[in-house]
mmCIF file of N, CA and C in Angstrom:
data_model
loop_
_atom_site.group_PDB
_atom_site.id
_atom_site.type_symbol
_atom_site.label_atom_id
_atom_site.label_comp_id
_atom_site.label_asym_id
_atom_site.label_seq_id
_atom_site.Cartn_x
_atom_site.Cartn_y
_atom_site.Cartn_z
ATOM 1 N N UNK A 71 33.423 4.800 9.527
ATOM 2 C CA UNK A 71 33.332 4.605 8.097
ATOM 3 C C UNK A 71 32.843 5.905 7.465
ATOM 4 N N UNK A 72 33.514 6.302 6.434
ATOM 5 C CA UNK A 72 33.109 7.496 5.700
ATOM 6 C C UNK A 72 31.964 7.129 4.757
ATOM 7 N N UNK A 73 30.874 7.872 4.844
ATOM 8 C CA UNK A 73 29.710 7.596 4.003
ATOM 9 C C UNK A 73 29.808 8.435 2.737
ATOM 10 N N UNK A 74 29.808 7.758 1.616
ATOM 11 C CA UNK A 74 29.842 8.427 0.320
ATOM 12 C C UNK A 74 28.596 8.044 -0.458
ATOM 13 N N UNK A 75 28.402 8.687 -1.603
ATOM 14 C CA UNK A 75 27.259 8.325 -2.446
ATOM 15 C C UNK A 75 27.301 6.851 -2.813
ATOM 16 N N UNK A 76 28.512 6.345 -3.044
ATOM 17 C CA UNK A 76 28.663 4.951 -3.452
ATOM 18 C C UNK A 76 28.241 4.003 -2.327
ATOM 19 N N UNK A 77 28.661 4.287 -1.068
ATOM 20 C CA UNK A 77 28.289 3.390 0.030
ATOM 21 C C UNK A 77 26.804 3.491 0.337
ATOM 22 N N UNK A 78 26.240 4.686 0.240
ATOM 23 C CA UNK A 78 24.800 4.838 0.468
ATOM 24 C C UNK A 78 24.034 4.045 -0.577
ATOM 25 N N UNK A 79 24.442 4.162 -1.833
ATOM 26 C CA UNK A 79 23.778 3.420 -2.906
ATOM 27 C C UNK A 79 23.907 1.917 -2.676
ATOM 28 N N UNK A 80 25.098 1.456 -2.305
ATOM 29 C CA UNK A 80 25.325 0.033 -2.082
ATOM 30 C C UNK A 80 24.461 -0.464 -0.921
ATOM 31 N N UNK A 81 24.433 0.280 0.185
ATOM 32 C CA UNK A 81 23.630 -0.125 1.342
ATOM 33 C C UNK A 81 22.150 -0.112 0.988
ATOM 34 N N UNK A 82 21.729 0.892 0.270
ATOM 35 C CA UNK A 82 20.315 1.001 -0.091
ATOM 36 C C UNK A 82 19.893 -0.150 -0.995
ATOM 37 N N UNK A 83 20.745 -0.513 -1.938
ATOM 38 C CA UNK A 83 20.357 -1.562 -2.875
ATOM 39 C C UNK A 83 20.170 -2.900 -2.170
ATOM 40 N N UNK A 84 20.938 -3.158 -1.117
ATOM 41 C CA UNK A 84 20.767 -4.405 -0.367
ATOM 42 C C UNK A 84 19.425 -4.426 0.360
ATOM 43 N N UNK A 85 18.988 -3.279 0.832
ATOM 44 C CA UNK A 85 17.741 -3.197 1.585
ATOM 45 C C UNK A 85 16.515 -3.207 0.682
ATOM 46 N N UNK A 86 16.664 -2.747 -0.533
ATOM 47 C CA UNK A 86 15.503 -2.624 -1.409
ATOM 48 C C UNK A 86 15.279 -3.843 -2.283
ATOM 49 N N UNK A 87 16.240 -4.732 -2.372
ATOM 50 C CA UNK A 87 16.160 -5.817 -3.349
ATOM 51 C C UNK A 87 14.882 -6.653 -3.269
ATOM 52 N N UNK A 88 14.464 -7.172 -2.097
ATOM 53 C CA UNK A 88 13.250 -8.009 -2.098
ATOM 54 C C UNK A 88 12.001 -7.273 -2.587
ATOM 55 N N UNK A 89 11.748 -6.085 -2.080
ATOM 56 C CA UNK A 89 10.569 -5.334 -2.516
ATOM 57 C C UNK A 89 10.723 -4.826 -3.941
ATOM 58 N N UNK A 90 11.925 -4.456 -4.305
ATOM 59 C CA UNK A 90 12.172 -4.004 -5.674
ATOM 60 C C UNK A 90 11.895 -5.137 -6.658
ATOM 61 N N UNK A 91 12.400 -6.325 -6.349
ATOM 62 C CA UNK A 91 12.169 -7.487 -7.218
ATOM 63 C C UNK A 91 10.680 -7.822 -7.279
ATOM 64 N N UNK A 92 10.014 -7.754 -6.131
ATOM 65 C CA UNK A 92 8.574 -8.032 -6.078
ATOM 66 C C UNK A 92 7.810 -7.014 -6.928
ATOM 67 N N UNK A 93 8.163 -5.746 -6.799
ATOM 68 C CA UNK A 93 7.495 -4.686 -7.553
ATOM 69 C C UNK A 93 7.715 -4.853 -9.048
ATOM 70 N N UNK A 94 8.962 -5.088 -9.428
ATOM 71 C CA UNK A 94 9.253 -5.298 -10.854
ATOM 72 C C UNK A 94 8.493 -6.505 -11.394
ATOM 73 N N UNK A 95 8.434 -7.567 -10.592
ATOM 74 C CA UNK A 95 7.715 -8.769 -11.010
ATOM 75 C C UNK A 95 6.237 -8.502 -11.239
ATOM 76 N N UNK A 96 5.615 -7.762 -10.327
ATOM 77 C CA UNK A 96 4.195 -7.431 -10.477
ATOM 78 C C UNK A 96 3.960 -6.514 -11.675
ATOM 79 N N UNK A 97 4.847 -5.552 -11.867
ATOM 80 C CA UNK A 97 4.704 -4.648 -13.013
ATOM 81 C C UNK A 97 4.792 -5.422 -14.327
ATOM 82 N N UNK A 98 5.730 -6.380 -14.386
ATOM 83 C CA UNK A 98 5.854 -7.210 -15.598
ATOM 84 C C UNK A 98 4.656 -8.137 -15.746
ATOM 85 N N UNK A 99 4.297 -8.810 -14.660
ATOM 86 C CA UNK A 99 3.199 -9.791 -14.691
ATOM 87 C C UNK A 99 1.898 -9.179 -15.197
ATOM 88 N N UNK A 100 1.615 -7.966 -14.758
ATOM 89 C CA UNK A 100 0.362 -7.316 -15.130
ATOM 90 C C UNK A 100 0.539 -6.273 -16.237
ATOM 91 N N UNK A 101 1.732 -6.238 -16.829
ATOM 92 C CA UNK A 101 2.031 -5.322 -17.933
ATOM 93 C C UNK A 101 1.664 -3.878 -17.573
ATOM 94 N N UNK A 102 2.205 -3.414 -16.455
ATOM 95 C CA UNK A 102 1.910 -2.072 -15.954
ATOM 96 C C UNK A 102 3.062 -1.119 -16.190
ATOM 97 N N UNK A 103 2.714 0.118 -16.381
ATOM 98 C CA UNK A 103 3.679 1.214 -16.434
ATOM 99 C C UNK A 103 3.191 2.252 -15.420
ATOM 100 N N UNK A 104 4.128 2.893 -14.746
ATOM 101 C CA UNK A 104 3.708 3.927 -13.797
ATOM 102 C C UNK A 104 3.103 5.096 -14.562
ATOM 103 N N UNK A 105 2.078 5.655 -13.976
ATOM 104 C CA UNK A 105 1.390 6.794 -14.591
ATOM 105 C C UNK A 105 1.789 8.061 -13.845
ATOM 106 N N UNK A 106 2.681 8.801 -14.446
ATOM 107 C CA UNK A 106 3.176 10.024 -13.812
ATOM 108 C C UNK A 106 2.048 11.031 -13.572
ATOM 109 N N UNK A 107 1.026 10.996 -14.416
ATOM 110 C CA UNK A 107 -0.101 11.924 -14.244
ATOM 111 C C UNK A 107 -0.827 11.679 -12.926
ATOM 112 N N UNK A 108 -0.713 10.465 -12.390
ATOM 113 C CA UNK A 108 -1.323 10.139 -11.101
ATOM 114 C C UNK A 108 -0.308 10.230 -9.963
ATOM 115 N N UNK A 109 0.928 10.594 -10.297
ATOM 116 C CA UNK A 109 1.969 10.701 -9.275
ATOM 117 C C UNK A 109 2.339 9.356 -8.678
ATOM 118 N N UNK A 110 2.295 8.302 -9.473
ATOM 119 C CA UNK A 110 2.535 6.955 -8.956
ATOM 120 C C UNK A 110 4.008 6.715 -8.636
ATOM 121 N N UNK A 111 4.232 6.251 -7.423
ATOM 122 C CA UNK A 111 5.541 5.820 -6.946
ATOM 123 C C UNK A 111 5.292 4.568 -6.114
ATOM 124 N N UNK A 112 6.225 3.632 -6.157
ATOM 125 C CA UNK A 112 6.028 2.382 -5.429
ATOM 126 C C UNK A 112 7.068 2.232 -4.329
ATOM 127 N N UNK A 113 6.621 1.780 -3.170
ATOM 128 C CA UNK A 113 7.477 1.571 -2.013
ATOM 129 C C UNK A 113 8.336 0.334 -2.260
ATOM 130 N N UNK A 114 9.666 0.510 -2.259
ATOM 131 C CA UNK A 114 10.555 -0.610 -2.568
ATOM 132 C C UNK A 114 11.607 -0.847 -1.488
ATOM 133 N N UNK A 115 11.544 -0.117 -0.387
ATOM 134 C CA UNK A 115 12.540 -0.248 0.672
ATOM 135 C C UNK A 115 11.895 -0.889 1.899
ATOM 136 N N UNK A 116 12.350 -2.079 2.233
ATOM 137 C CA UNK A 116 11.804 -2.845 3.364
ATOM 138 C C UNK A 116 11.916 -2.074 4.678
ATOM 139 N N UNK A 117 13.035 -1.385 4.886
ATOM 140 C CA UNK A 117 13.211 -0.638 6.132
ATOM 141 C C UNK A 117 12.235 0.529 6.228
ATOM 142 N N UNK A 118 12.010 1.208 5.131
ATOM 143 C CA UNK A 118 11.044 2.314 5.123
ATOM 144 C C UNK A 118 9.646 1.768 5.399
ATOM 145 N N UNK A 119 9.324 0.630 4.813
ATOM 146 C CA UNK A 119 8.034 -0.020 5.067
ATOM 147 C C UNK A 119 7.857 -0.292 6.557
ATOM 148 N N UNK A 120 8.876 -0.863 7.178
ATOM 149 C CA UNK A 120 8.809 -1.167 8.612
ATOM 150 C C UNK A 120 8.692 0.100 9.450
ATOM 151 N N UNK A 121 9.418 1.151 9.066
ATOM 152 C CA UNK A 121 9.349 2.421 9.797
ATOM 153 C C UNK A 121 7.958 3.042 9.720
ATOM 154 N N UNK A 122 7.368 3.021 8.543
ATOM 155 C CA UNK A 122 6.024 3.584 8.377
ATOM 156 C C UNK A 122 5.025 2.809 9.231
ATOM 157 N N UNK A 123 5.091 1.486 9.152
ATOM 158 C CA UNK A 123 4.158 0.646 9.907
ATOM 159 C C UNK A 123 4.342 0.840 11.412
ATOM 160 N N UNK A 124 5.572 0.929 11.867
ATOM 161 C CA UNK A 124 5.834 1.123 13.295
ATOM 162 C C UNK A 124 5.366 2.501 13.758
ATOM 163 N N UNK A 125 5.585 3.518 12.929
ATOM 164 C CA UNK A 125 5.189 4.881 13.288
ATOM 165 C C UNK A 125 3.676 5.010 13.427
ATOM 166 N N UNK A 126 2.939 4.185 12.724
ATOM 167 C CA UNK A 126 1.476 4.246 12.789
ATOM 168 C C UNK A 126 0.940 3.762 14.131
ATOM 169 N N UNK A 127 1.718 2.949 14.851
ATOM 170 C CA UNK A 127 1.315 2.420 16.164
ATOM 171 C C UNK A 127 -0.111 1.869 16.128
ATOM 172 N N UNK A 128 -0.360 0.954 15.221
ATOM 173 C CA UNK A 128 -1.701 0.414 15.009
ATOM 174 C C UNK A 128 -2.080 -0.641 16.032
ATOM 175 N N UNK A 129 -3.396 -0.738 16.248
ATOM 176 C CA UNK A 129 -3.946 -1.805 17.082
ATOM 177 C C UNK A 129 -5.032 -2.512 16.277
ATOM 178 N N UNK A 130 -5.493 -3.615 16.794
ATOM 179 C CA UNK A 130 -6.504 -4.405 16.083
ATOM 180 C C UNK A 130 -7.866 -3.718 16.026
ATOM 181 N N UNK A 131 -8.010 -2.597 16.702
ATOM 182 C CA UNK A 131 -9.283 -1.868 16.650
ATOM 183 C C UNK A 131 -9.235 -0.676 15.689
ATOM 184 N N UNK A 132 -8.081 -0.407 15.125
ATOM 185 C CA UNK A 132 -7.928 0.738 14.225
ATOM 186 C C UNK A 132 -8.512 0.471 12.844
ATOM 187 N N UNK A 133 -9.092 1.521 12.270
ATOM 188 C CA UNK A 133 -9.570 1.501 10.890
ATOM 189 C C UNK A 133 -8.704 2.501 10.124
ATOM 190 N N UNK A 134 -8.045 2.024 9.082
ATOM 191 C CA UNK A 134 -7.118 2.841 8.307
ATOM 192 C C UNK A 134 -7.712 3.121 6.933
ATOM 193 N N UNK A 135 -7.598 4.360 6.468
ATOM 194 C CA UNK A 135 -7.932 4.692 5.087
ATOM 195 C C UNK A 135 -6.600 4.973 4.394
ATOM 196 N N UNK A 136 -6.254 4.117 3.449
ATOM 197 C CA UNK A 136 -5.009 4.290 2.696
ATOM 198 C C UNK A 136 -5.364 4.843 1.318
ATOM 199 N N UNK A 137 -4.782 5.973 0.988
ATOM 200 C CA UNK A 137 -5.054 6.616 -0.296
ATOM 201 C C UNK A 137 -3.923 6.278 -1.263
ATOM 202 N N UNK A 138 -4.284 5.681 -2.387
ATOM 203 C CA UNK A 138 -3.292 5.309 -3.387
ATOM 204 C C UNK A 138 -2.420 4.150 -2.958
ATOM 205 N N UNK A 139 -3.008 2.996 -2.674
ATOM 206 C CA UNK A 139 -2.228 1.851 -2.193
ATOM 207 C C UNK A 139 -1.298 1.229 -3.229
ATOM 208 N N UNK A 140 -1.445 1.613 -4.486
ATOM 209 C CA UNK A 140 -0.541 1.087 -5.512
ATOM 210 C C UNK A 140 -0.626 -0.418 -5.645
ATOM 211 N N UNK A 141 0.500 -1.092 -5.419
ATOM 212 C CA UNK A 141 0.557 -2.550 -5.522
ATOM 213 C C UNK A 141 0.242 -3.242 -4.200
ATOM 214 N N UNK A 142 -0.015 -2.474 -3.148
ATOM 215 C CA UNK A 142 -0.455 -3.054 -1.888
ATOM 216 C C UNK A 142 0.630 -3.466 -0.919
ATOM 217 N N UNK A 143 1.857 -3.019 -1.129
ATOM 218 C CA UNK A 143 2.958 -3.386 -0.232
ATOM 219 C C UNK A 143 2.680 -2.894 1.186
ATOM 220 N N UNK A 144 2.375 -1.617 1.330
ATOM 221 C CA UNK A 144 2.057 -1.062 2.645
ATOM 222 C C UNK A 144 0.707 -1.581 3.130
ATOM 223 N N UNK A 145 -0.215 -1.766 2.233
ATOM 224 C CA UNK A 145 -1.557 -2.251 2.583
ATOM 225 C C UNK A 145 -1.475 -3.575 3.332
ATOM 226 N N UNK A 146 -0.654 -4.491 2.839
ATOM 227 C CA UNK A 146 -0.492 -5.802 3.495
ATOM 228 C C UNK A 146 0.009 -5.636 4.922
ATOM 229 N N UNK A 147 0.995 -4.778 5.098
ATOM 230 C CA UNK A 147 1.558 -4.568 6.431
ATOM 231 C C UNK A 147 0.530 -3.925 7.354
ATOM 232 N N UNK A 148 -0.218 -2.959 6.846
ATOM 233 C CA UNK A 148 -1.267 -2.324 7.649
ATOM 234 C C UNK A 148 -2.339 -3.341 8.027
ATOM 235 N N UNK A 149 -2.712 -4.197 7.089
ATOM 236 C CA UNK A 149 -3.760 -5.195 7.329
ATOM 237 C C UNK A 149 -3.341 -6.207 8.390
ATOM 238 N N UNK A 150 -2.054 -6.475 8.490
ATOM 239 C CA UNK A 150 -1.561 -7.411 9.514
ATOM 240 C C UNK A 150 -1.696 -6.823 10.914
ATOM 241 N N UNK A 151 -1.726 -5.488 11.008
ATOM 242 C CA UNK A 151 -1.722 -4.836 12.311
ATOM 243 C C UNK A 151 -3.051 -4.189 12.692
ATOM 244 N N UNK A 152 -3.783 -3.679 11.718
ATOM 245 C CA UNK A 152 -5.008 -2.924 12.000
ATOM 246 C C UNK A 152 -6.235 -3.823 11.946
ATOM 247 N N UNK A 153 -7.325 -3.307 12.473
ATOM 248 C CA UNK A 153 -8.585 -4.036 12.396
ATOM 249 C C UNK A 153 -9.115 -4.074 10.970
ATOM 250 N N UNK A 154 -9.080 -2.921 10.305
ATOM 251 C CA UNK A 154 -9.582 -2.796 8.934
ATOM 252 C C UNK A 154 -8.722 -1.823 8.151
ATOM 253 N N UNK A 155 -8.588 -2.078 6.860
ATOM 254 C CA UNK A 155 -7.924 -1.146 5.952
ATOM 255 C C UNK A 155 -8.867 -0.893 4.780
ATOM 256 N N UNK A 156 -9.174 0.372 4.564
ATOM 257 C CA UNK A 156 -9.945 0.774 3.389
ATOM 258 C C UNK A 156 -8.930 1.386 2.430
ATOM 259 N N UNK A 157 -8.683 0.701 1.326
ATOM 260 C CA UNK A 157 -7.687 1.143 0.348
ATOM 261 C C UNK A 157 -8.412 1.782 -0.832
ATOM 262 N N UNK A 158 -8.177 3.065 -1.042
ATOM 263 C CA UNK A 158 -8.845 3.804 -2.111
ATOM 264 C C UNK A 158 -7.837 4.028 -3.242
ATOM 265 N N UNK A 159 -8.083 3.367 -4.369
ATOM 266 C CA UNK A 159 -7.170 3.424 -5.523
ATOM 267 C C UNK A 159 -7.903 3.952 -6.745
ATOM 268 N N UNK A 160 -7.375 5.005 -7.335
ATOM 269 C CA UNK A 160 -7.974 5.623 -8.514
ATOM 270 C C UNK A 160 -7.731 4.803 -9.783
ATOM 271 N N UNK A 161 -6.544 4.234 -9.917
ATOM 272 C CA UNK A 161 -6.151 3.502 -11.125
ATOM 273 C C UNK A 161 -6.921 2.177 -11.227
ATOM 274 N N UNK A 162 -7.699 2.024 -12.294
ATOM 275 C CA UNK A 162 -8.530 0.823 -12.469
ATOM 276 C C UNK A 162 -7.713 -0.464 -12.492
ATOM 277 N N UNK A 163 -6.582 -0.436 -13.193
ATOM 278 C CA UNK A 163 -5.739 -1.635 -13.274
ATOM 279 C C UNK A 163 -5.194 -2.018 -11.904
ATOM 280 N N UNK A 164 -4.695 -1.032 -11.178
ATOM 281 C CA UNK A 164 -4.147 -1.314 -9.850
ATOM 282 C C UNK A 164 -5.231 -1.795 -8.895
ATOM 283 N N UNK A 165 -6.413 -1.224 -8.972
ATOM 284 C CA UNK A 165 -7.512 -1.667 -8.106
ATOM 285 C C UNK A 165 -7.842 -3.134 -8.372
ATOM 286 N N UNK A 166 -7.853 -3.532 -9.636
ATOM 287 C CA UNK A 166 -8.126 -4.930 -9.987
ATOM 288 C C UNK A 166 -7.026 -5.846 -9.462
ATOM 289 N N UNK A 167 -5.781 -5.403 -9.567
ATOM 290 C CA UNK A 167 -4.655 -6.194 -9.061
ATOM 291 C C UNK A 167 -4.739 -6.325 -7.549
ATOM 292 N N UNK A 168 -5.070 -5.231 -6.874
ATOM 293 C CA UNK A 168 -5.206 -5.259 -5.415
ATOM 294 C C UNK A 168 -6.269 -6.261 -4.981
ATOM 295 N N UNK A 169 -7.371 -6.303 -5.703
ATOM 296 C CA UNK A 169 -8.434 -7.255 -5.357
ATOM 297 C C UNK A 169 -7.934 -8.688 -5.455
ATOM 298 N N UNK A 170 -7.028 -8.952 -6.395
ATOM 299 C CA UNK A 170 -6.443 -10.293 -6.528
ATOM 300 C C UNK A 170 -5.399 -10.557 -5.451
ATOM 301 N N UNK A 171 -4.441 -9.643 -5.331
ATOM 302 C CA UNK A 171 -3.298 -9.888 -4.451
ATOM 303 C C UNK A 171 -3.634 -9.761 -2.965
ATOM 304 N N UNK A 172 -4.719 -9.083 -2.643
ATOM 305 C CA UNK A 172 -5.107 -8.921 -1.236
ATOM 306 C C UNK A 172 -6.340 -9.747 -0.874
ATOM 307 N N UNK A 173 -6.732 -10.652 -1.746
ATOM 308 C CA UNK A 173 -7.940 -11.458 -1.520
ATOM 309 C C UNK A 173 -7.877 -12.268 -0.230
ATOM 310 N N UNK A 174 -6.686 -12.632 0.215
ATOM 311 C CA UNK A 174 -6.559 -13.443 1.431
ATOM 312 C C UNK A 174 -6.744 -12.622 2.709
ATOM 313 N N UNK A 175 -6.792 -11.309 2.590
ATOM 314 C CA UNK A 175 -7.004 -10.443 3.756
ATOM 315 C C UNK A 175 -8.488 -10.105 3.853
ATOM 316 N N UNK A 176 -9.163 -10.657 4.850
ATOM 317 C CA UNK A 176 -10.601 -10.396 4.990
ATOM 318 C C UNK A 176 -10.893 -9.069 5.690
ATOM 319 N N UNK A 177 -9.854 -8.329 6.032
ATOM 320 C CA UNK A 177 -10.042 -7.029 6.683
ATOM 321 C C UNK A 177 -9.611 -5.865 5.786
ATOM 322 N N UNK A 178 -9.537 -6.127 4.469
ATOM 323 C CA UNK A 178 -9.169 -5.076 3.515
ATOM 324 C C UNK A 178 -10.323 -4.847 2.546
ATOM 325 N N UNK A 179 -10.694 -3.590 2.390
ATOM 326 C CA UNK A 179 -11.736 -3.193 1.449
ATOM 327 C C UNK A 179 -11.067 -2.343 0.372
ATOM 328 N N UNK A 180 -11.225 -2.743 -0.885
ATOM 329 C CA UNK A 180 -10.654 -1.992 -2.004
ATOM 330 C C UNK A 180 -11.765 -1.158 -2.636
ATOM 331 N N UNK A 181 -11.531 0.134 -2.745
ATOM 332 C CA UNK A 181 -12.491 1.033 -3.377
ATOM 333 C C UNK A 181 -11.801 1.683 -4.569
ATOM 334 N N UNK A 182 -12.355 1.478 -5.746
ATOM 335 C CA UNK A 182 -11.774 1.999 -6.983
ATOM 336 C C UNK A 182 -12.442 3.334 -7.334
ATOM 337 N N UNK A 183 -11.995 4.386 -6.649
ATOM 338 C CA UNK A 183 -12.546 5.724 -6.870
ATOM 339 C C UNK A 183 -11.476 6.768 -6.600
ATOM 340 N N UNK A 184 -11.798 8.003 -6.921
ATOM 341 C CA UNK A 184 -10.925 9.139 -6.660
ATOM 342 C C UNK A 184 -11.230 9.651 -5.252
ATOM 343 N N UNK A 185 -10.267 9.560 -4.362
ATOM 344 C CA UNK A 185 -10.475 9.981 -2.980
ATOM 345 C C UNK A 185 -10.860 11.454 -2.893
ATOM 346 N N UNK A 186 -10.406 12.253 -3.849
ATOM 347 C CA UNK A 186 -10.747 13.673 -3.838
ATOM 348 C C UNK A 186 -12.234 13.907 -4.086
ATOM 349 N N UNK A 187 -12.910 12.914 -4.638
ATOM 350 C CA UNK A 187 -14.343 13.024 -4.909
ATOM 351 C C UNK A 187 -15.189 12.377 -3.809
ATOM 352 N N UNK A 188 -14.539 11.794 -2.801
ATOM 353 C CA UNK A 188 -15.258 11.106 -1.729
ATOM 354 C C UNK A 188 -15.279 11.947 -0.461
ATOM 355 N N UNK A 189 -16.289 11.732 0.332
ATOM 356 C CA UNK A 189 -16.387 12.345 1.650
ATOM 357 C C UNK A 189 -15.882 11.303 2.649
ATOM 358 N N UNK A 190 -14.748 11.541 3.316
ATOM 359 C CA UNK A 190 -14.193 10.531 4.224
ATOM 360 C C UNK A 190 -15.171 10.058 5.302
ATOM 361 N N UNK A 191 -15.938 10.975 5.872
ATOM 362 C CA UNK A 191 -16.905 10.587 6.908
ATOM 363 C C UNK A 191 -17.980 9.673 6.327
ATOM 364 N N UNK A 192 -18.470 10.007 5.139
ATOM 365 C CA UNK A 192 -19.482 9.172 4.482
ATOM 366 C C UNK A 192 -18.898 7.814 4.109
ATOM 367 N N UNK A 193 -17.651 7.806 3.668
ATOM 368 C CA UNK A 193 -16.981 6.552 3.324
ATOM 369 C C UNK A 193 -16.922 5.623 4.532
ATOM 370 N N UNK A 194 -16.512 6.153 5.662
ATOM 371 C CA UNK A 194 -16.446 5.339 6.882
ATOM 372 C C UNK A 194 -17.832 4.876 7.304
ATOM 373 N N UNK A 195 -18.809 5.758 7.205
ATOM 374 C CA UNK A 195 -20.180 5.396 7.573
ATOM 375 C C UNK A 195 -20.704 4.271 6.685
ATOM 376 N N UNK A 196 -20.441 4.348 5.379
ATOM 377 C CA UNK A 196 -20.895 3.316 4.437
ATOM 378 C C UNK A 196 -20.273 1.957 4.746
ATOM 379 N N UNK A 197 -19.042 1.965 5.206
ATOM 380 C CA UNK A 197 -18.324 0.709 5.446
ATOM 381 C C UNK A 197 -18.488 0.185 6.874
ATOM 382 N N UNK A 198 -19.092 0.972 7.752
ATOM 383 C CA UNK A 198 -19.176 0.623 9.173
ATOM 384 C C UNK A 198 -19.774 -0.761 9.432
ATOM 385 N N UNK A 199 -20.766 -1.162 8.680
ATOM 386 C CA UNK A 199 -21.399 -2.473 8.881
ATOM 387 C C UNK A 199 -20.398 -3.605 8.684
ATOM 388 N N UNK A 200 -19.447 -3.424 7.799
ATOM 389 C CA UNK A 200 -18.435 -4.459 7.557
ATOM 390 C C UNK A 200 -17.468 -4.592 8.728
ATOM 391 N N UNK A 201 -17.290 -3.528 9.508
ATOM 392 C CA UNK A 201 -16.337 -3.541 10.605
ATOM 393 C C UNK A 201 -16.829 -4.326 11.804
ATOM 394 N N UNK A 202 -18.132 -4.477 11.922
ATOM 395 C CA UNK A 202 -18.690 -5.158 13.095
ATOM 396 C C UNK A 202 -18.371 -6.645 13.045
ATOM 397 N N UNK A 203 -17.974 -7.213 14.194
ATOM 398 C CA UNK A 203 -17.663 -8.657 14.224
ATOM 399 C C UNK A 203 -18.887 -9.523 14.055
#
């Protein structure tokens, strides 16, 4: 089969539809607009999501720091595989949404701060007590 822009677009649209619809729904539900000043982009391709999660090779003992979790699409997948996920989100609205949409995950910590202003080692040390069973 000859691959053209049209076939790539058609194939891509079939793969992105569930996450794309979910993302659009959340953006409408919470009346959100992407903030280009923060470089916001949302993961909408299910296959890319699976590839990222598989490439991480996570175990139940891993602690992940996710910077800019956005709407939490990748965060959910990481939380299913890792021991803990610390999601650091600068955008106040998105952080509030994450606290709602990820409330069922008891291994996810949402931090509403600028990661560039945090010390990663101190962040892990502060959260260490939560990691203990």
